[in-house]
CSV table of C-alpha atoms and ligand atoms in Angstrom, one decimal:
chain,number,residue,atom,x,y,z
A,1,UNK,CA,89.0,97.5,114.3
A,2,UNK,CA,91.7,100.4,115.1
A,3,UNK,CA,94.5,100.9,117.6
A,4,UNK,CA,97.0,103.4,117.9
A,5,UNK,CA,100.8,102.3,119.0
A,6,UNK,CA,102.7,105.6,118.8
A,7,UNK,CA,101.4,107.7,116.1
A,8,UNK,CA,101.0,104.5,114.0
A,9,UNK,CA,97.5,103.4,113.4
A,10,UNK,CA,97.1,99.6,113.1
A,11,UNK,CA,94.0,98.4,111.5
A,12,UNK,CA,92.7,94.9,110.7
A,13,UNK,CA,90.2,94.9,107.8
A,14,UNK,CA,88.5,91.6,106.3
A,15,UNK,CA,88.6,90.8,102.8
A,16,UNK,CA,91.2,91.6,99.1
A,17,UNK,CA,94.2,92.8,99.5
A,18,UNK,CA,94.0,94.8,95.9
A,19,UNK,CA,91.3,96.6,97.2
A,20,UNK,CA,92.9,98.5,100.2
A,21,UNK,CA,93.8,102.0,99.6
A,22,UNK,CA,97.1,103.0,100.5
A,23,UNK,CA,100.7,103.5,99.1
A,24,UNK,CA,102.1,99.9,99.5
A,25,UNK,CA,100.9,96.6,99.8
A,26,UNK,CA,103.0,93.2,100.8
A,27,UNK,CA,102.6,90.1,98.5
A,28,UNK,CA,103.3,86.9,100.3
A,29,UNK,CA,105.3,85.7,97.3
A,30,UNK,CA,107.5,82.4,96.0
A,31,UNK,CA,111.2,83.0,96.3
A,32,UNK,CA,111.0,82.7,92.4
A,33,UNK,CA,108.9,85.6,92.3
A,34,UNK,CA,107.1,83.6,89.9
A,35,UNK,CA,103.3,84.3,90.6
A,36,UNK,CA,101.2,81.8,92.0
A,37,UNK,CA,98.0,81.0,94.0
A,38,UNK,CA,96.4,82.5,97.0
A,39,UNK,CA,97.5,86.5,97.3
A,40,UNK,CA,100.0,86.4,95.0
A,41,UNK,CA,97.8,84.9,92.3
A,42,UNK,CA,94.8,87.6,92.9
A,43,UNK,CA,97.8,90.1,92.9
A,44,UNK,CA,99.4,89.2,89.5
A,45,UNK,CA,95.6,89.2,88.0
A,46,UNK,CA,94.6,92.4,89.3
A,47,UNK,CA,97.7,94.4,88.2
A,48,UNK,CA,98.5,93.0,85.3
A,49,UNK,CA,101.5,91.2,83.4
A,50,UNK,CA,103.8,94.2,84.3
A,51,UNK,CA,104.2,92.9,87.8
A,52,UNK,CA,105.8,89.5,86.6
A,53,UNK,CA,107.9,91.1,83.9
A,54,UNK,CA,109.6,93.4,86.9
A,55,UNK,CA,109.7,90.2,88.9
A,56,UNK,CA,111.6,88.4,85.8
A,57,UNK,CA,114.1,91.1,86.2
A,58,UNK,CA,114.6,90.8,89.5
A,59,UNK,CA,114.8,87.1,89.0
A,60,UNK,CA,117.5,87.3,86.5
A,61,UNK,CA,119.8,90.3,88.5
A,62,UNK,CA,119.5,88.6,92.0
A,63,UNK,CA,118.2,85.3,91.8
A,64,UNK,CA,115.9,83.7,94.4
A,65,UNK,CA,114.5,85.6,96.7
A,66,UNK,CA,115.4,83.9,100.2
A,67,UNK,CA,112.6,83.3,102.9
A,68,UNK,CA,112.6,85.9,105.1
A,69,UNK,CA,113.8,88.9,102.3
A,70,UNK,CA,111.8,91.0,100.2
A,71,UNK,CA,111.9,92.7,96.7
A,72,UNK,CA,110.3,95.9,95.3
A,73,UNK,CA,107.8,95.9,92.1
A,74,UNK,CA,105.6,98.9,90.5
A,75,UNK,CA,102.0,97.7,91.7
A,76,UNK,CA,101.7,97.8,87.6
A,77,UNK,CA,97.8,98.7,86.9
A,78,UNK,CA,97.2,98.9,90.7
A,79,UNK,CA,96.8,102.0,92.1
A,80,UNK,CA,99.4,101.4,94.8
A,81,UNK,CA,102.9,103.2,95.2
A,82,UNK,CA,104.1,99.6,94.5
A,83,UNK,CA,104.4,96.3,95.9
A,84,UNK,CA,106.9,94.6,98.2
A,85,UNK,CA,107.1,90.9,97.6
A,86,UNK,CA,108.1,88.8,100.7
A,87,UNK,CA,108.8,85.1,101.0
A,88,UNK,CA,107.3,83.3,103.8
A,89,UNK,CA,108.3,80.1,105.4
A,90,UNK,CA,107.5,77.1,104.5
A,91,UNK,CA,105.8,75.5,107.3
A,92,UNK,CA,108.0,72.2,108.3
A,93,UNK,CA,106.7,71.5,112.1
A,94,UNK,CA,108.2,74.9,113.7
A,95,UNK,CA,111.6,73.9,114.0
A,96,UNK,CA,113.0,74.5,110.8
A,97,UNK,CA,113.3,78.4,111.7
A,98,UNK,CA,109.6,79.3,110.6
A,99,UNK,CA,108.8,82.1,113.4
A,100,UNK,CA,112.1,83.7,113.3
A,101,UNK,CA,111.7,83.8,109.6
A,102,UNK,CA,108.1,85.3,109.2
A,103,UNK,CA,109.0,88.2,111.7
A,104,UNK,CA,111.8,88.9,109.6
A,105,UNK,CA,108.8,89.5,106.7
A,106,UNK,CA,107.3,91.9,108.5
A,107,UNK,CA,110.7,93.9,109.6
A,108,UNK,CA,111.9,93.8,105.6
A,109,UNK,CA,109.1,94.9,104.2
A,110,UNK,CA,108.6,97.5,106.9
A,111,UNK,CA,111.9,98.8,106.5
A,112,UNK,CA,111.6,98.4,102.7
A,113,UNK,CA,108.3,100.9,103.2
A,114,UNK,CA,110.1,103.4,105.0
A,115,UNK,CA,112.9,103.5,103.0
A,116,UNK,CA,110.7,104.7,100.1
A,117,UNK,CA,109.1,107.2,102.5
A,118,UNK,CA,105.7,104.9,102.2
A,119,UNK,CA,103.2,106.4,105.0
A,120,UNK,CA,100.9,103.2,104.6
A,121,UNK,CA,101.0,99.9,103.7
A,122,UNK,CA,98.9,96.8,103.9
A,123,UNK,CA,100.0,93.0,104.8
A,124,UNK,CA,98.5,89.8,104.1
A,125,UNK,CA,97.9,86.8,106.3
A,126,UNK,CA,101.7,85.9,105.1
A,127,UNK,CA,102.5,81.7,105.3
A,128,UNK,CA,99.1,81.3,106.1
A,129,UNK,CA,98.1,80.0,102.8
A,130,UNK,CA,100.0,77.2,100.7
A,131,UNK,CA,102.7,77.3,103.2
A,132,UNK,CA,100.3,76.1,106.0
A,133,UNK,CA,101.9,78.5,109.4
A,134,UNK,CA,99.5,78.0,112.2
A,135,UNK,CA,97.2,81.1,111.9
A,136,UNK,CA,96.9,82.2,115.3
A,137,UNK,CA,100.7,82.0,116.0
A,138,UNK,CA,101.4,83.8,112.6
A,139,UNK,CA,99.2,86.6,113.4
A,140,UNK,CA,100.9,86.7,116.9
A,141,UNK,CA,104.3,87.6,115.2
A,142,UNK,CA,102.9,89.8,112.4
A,143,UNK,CA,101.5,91.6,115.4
A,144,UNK,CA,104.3,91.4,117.7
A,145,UNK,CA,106.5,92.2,115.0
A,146,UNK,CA,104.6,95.1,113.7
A,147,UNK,CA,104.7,96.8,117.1
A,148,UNK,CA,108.0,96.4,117.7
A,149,UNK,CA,109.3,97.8,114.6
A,150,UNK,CA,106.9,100.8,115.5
A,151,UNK,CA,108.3,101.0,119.4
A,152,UNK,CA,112.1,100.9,118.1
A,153,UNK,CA,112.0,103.6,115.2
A,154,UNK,CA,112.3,106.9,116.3
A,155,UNK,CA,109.5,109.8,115.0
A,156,UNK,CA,112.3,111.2,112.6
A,157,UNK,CA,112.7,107.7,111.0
A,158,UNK,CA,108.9,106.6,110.9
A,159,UNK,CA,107.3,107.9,107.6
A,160,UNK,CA,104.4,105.1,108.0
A,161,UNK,CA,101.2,106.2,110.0
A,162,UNK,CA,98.8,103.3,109.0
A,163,UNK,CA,99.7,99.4,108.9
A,164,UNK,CA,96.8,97.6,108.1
A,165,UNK,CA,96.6,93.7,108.3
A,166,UNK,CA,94.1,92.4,105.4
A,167,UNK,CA,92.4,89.0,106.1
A,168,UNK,CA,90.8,87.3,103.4
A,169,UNK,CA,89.3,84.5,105.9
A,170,UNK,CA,87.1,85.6,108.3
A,171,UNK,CA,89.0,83.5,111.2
A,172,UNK,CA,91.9,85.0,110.5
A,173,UNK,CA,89.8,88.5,110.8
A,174,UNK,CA,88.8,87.4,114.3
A,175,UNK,CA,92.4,86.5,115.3
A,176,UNK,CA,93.1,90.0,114.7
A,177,UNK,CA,90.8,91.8,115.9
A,178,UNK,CA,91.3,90.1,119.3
A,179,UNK,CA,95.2,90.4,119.2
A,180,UNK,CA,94.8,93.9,118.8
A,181,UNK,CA,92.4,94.8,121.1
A,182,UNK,CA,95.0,93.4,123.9
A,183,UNK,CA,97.4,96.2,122.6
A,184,UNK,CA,95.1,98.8,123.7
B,1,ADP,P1,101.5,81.7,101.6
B,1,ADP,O1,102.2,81.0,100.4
B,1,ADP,O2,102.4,82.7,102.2
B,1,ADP,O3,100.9,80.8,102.5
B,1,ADP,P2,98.9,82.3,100.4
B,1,ADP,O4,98.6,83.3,99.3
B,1,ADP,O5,98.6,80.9,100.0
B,1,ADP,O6,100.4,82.6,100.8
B,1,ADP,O7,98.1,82.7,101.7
B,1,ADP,C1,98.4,83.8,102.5
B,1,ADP,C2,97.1,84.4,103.0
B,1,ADP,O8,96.5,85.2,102.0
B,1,ADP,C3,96.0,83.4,103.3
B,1,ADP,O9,95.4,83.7,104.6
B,1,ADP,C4,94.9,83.6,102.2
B,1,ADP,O10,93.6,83.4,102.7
B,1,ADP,C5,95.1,85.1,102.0
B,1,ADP,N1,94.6,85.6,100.7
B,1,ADP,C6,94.3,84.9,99.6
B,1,ADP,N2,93.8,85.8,98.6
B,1,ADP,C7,93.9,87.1,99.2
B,1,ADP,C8,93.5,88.4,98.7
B,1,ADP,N3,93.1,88.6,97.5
B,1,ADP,N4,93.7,89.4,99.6
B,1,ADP,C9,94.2,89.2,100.9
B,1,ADP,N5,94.6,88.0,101.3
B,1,ADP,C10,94.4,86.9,100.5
């Protein structure tokens, strides 16, 4: 499933994230950068310990990692241009700041990506996991979020010509698909 907003193609694709082919893909990651389950976990696995040992060092220079922020890793043995490690929100109810919080994943790591000049880059289900956001009103703002960012940049600023969202559950997938047929 594809769409076009701008020049920007937006594609949902179903299943692991370290499979995509592109130049950058989006960890949804702990603000400890510390590795974990879910994406992260099959992240960490697939490219290897150099990942967490450029995590550590972030770790030690900055600290945490605050919701909503995101840090820049090699993509280690992946063959990625590297990976952008954003904290989700923890989901509290929705009114501890959760929505306002996961857009601003998607506009970090999207500014992140274009500040290295990246002309794709893939995003997981983010807070969807572990951190138990509602799925269809997360993939409402990655999508709303994602669109926006593409409508505000101007051609001279917008390296990025394919955002693709990777769903690892097929529900999710669905969610997608139909969101994005709407921006037609
Ligand atoms: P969070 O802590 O942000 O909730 P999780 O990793 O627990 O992060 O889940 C985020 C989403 O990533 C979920 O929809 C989960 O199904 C999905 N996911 C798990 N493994 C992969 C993978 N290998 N590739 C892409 N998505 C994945």
């Amino acid at each position: 499933m594809q769409v076009h907003i701008e020049q920007v193609l937006l594609e949902v694709i179903e299943g692991d994230i370290t499979r995509w082919q592109g130049d950058y893909i989006v960890n949804a990651a702990n603000s400890g950068l510390y590795g974990g389950g879910g994406v992260d976990g099959a992240i960490h696995r697939a490219g290897g310990r150099r990942i967490a040992e450029e995590c550590a060092a972030i770790r030690q220079r900055q600290g945490k990692v605050l919701p909503g922020d995101a840090a820049l890793t090699s993509a280690g043995s992946l063959p990625f241009r590297g990976i952008i490690h954003t904290v989700g929100p923890i989901w509290k109810g929705g009114s501890a700041n959760e929505t306002a919080v996961l857009a601003e994943c998607y506009s970090t790591s999207l500014n992140l990506a274009c500040a290295e000049g990246a002309q794709s880059i893939a995003f997981p289900n983010i807070g969807t996991g572990v951190y138990n956001f509602p799925k269809s009103a997360a993939a409402q703002i990655a999508v709303t979020s994602v669109v926006r960012f593409i409508r505000e940049k101007t051609a001279a600023n917008m390296p990025l010509k394919r955002i693709a969202f990777v769903c690892f559950e097929p529900d999710n997938a669905a969610i997608y698909r139909e969101l994005l047929e709407s921006c037609r």
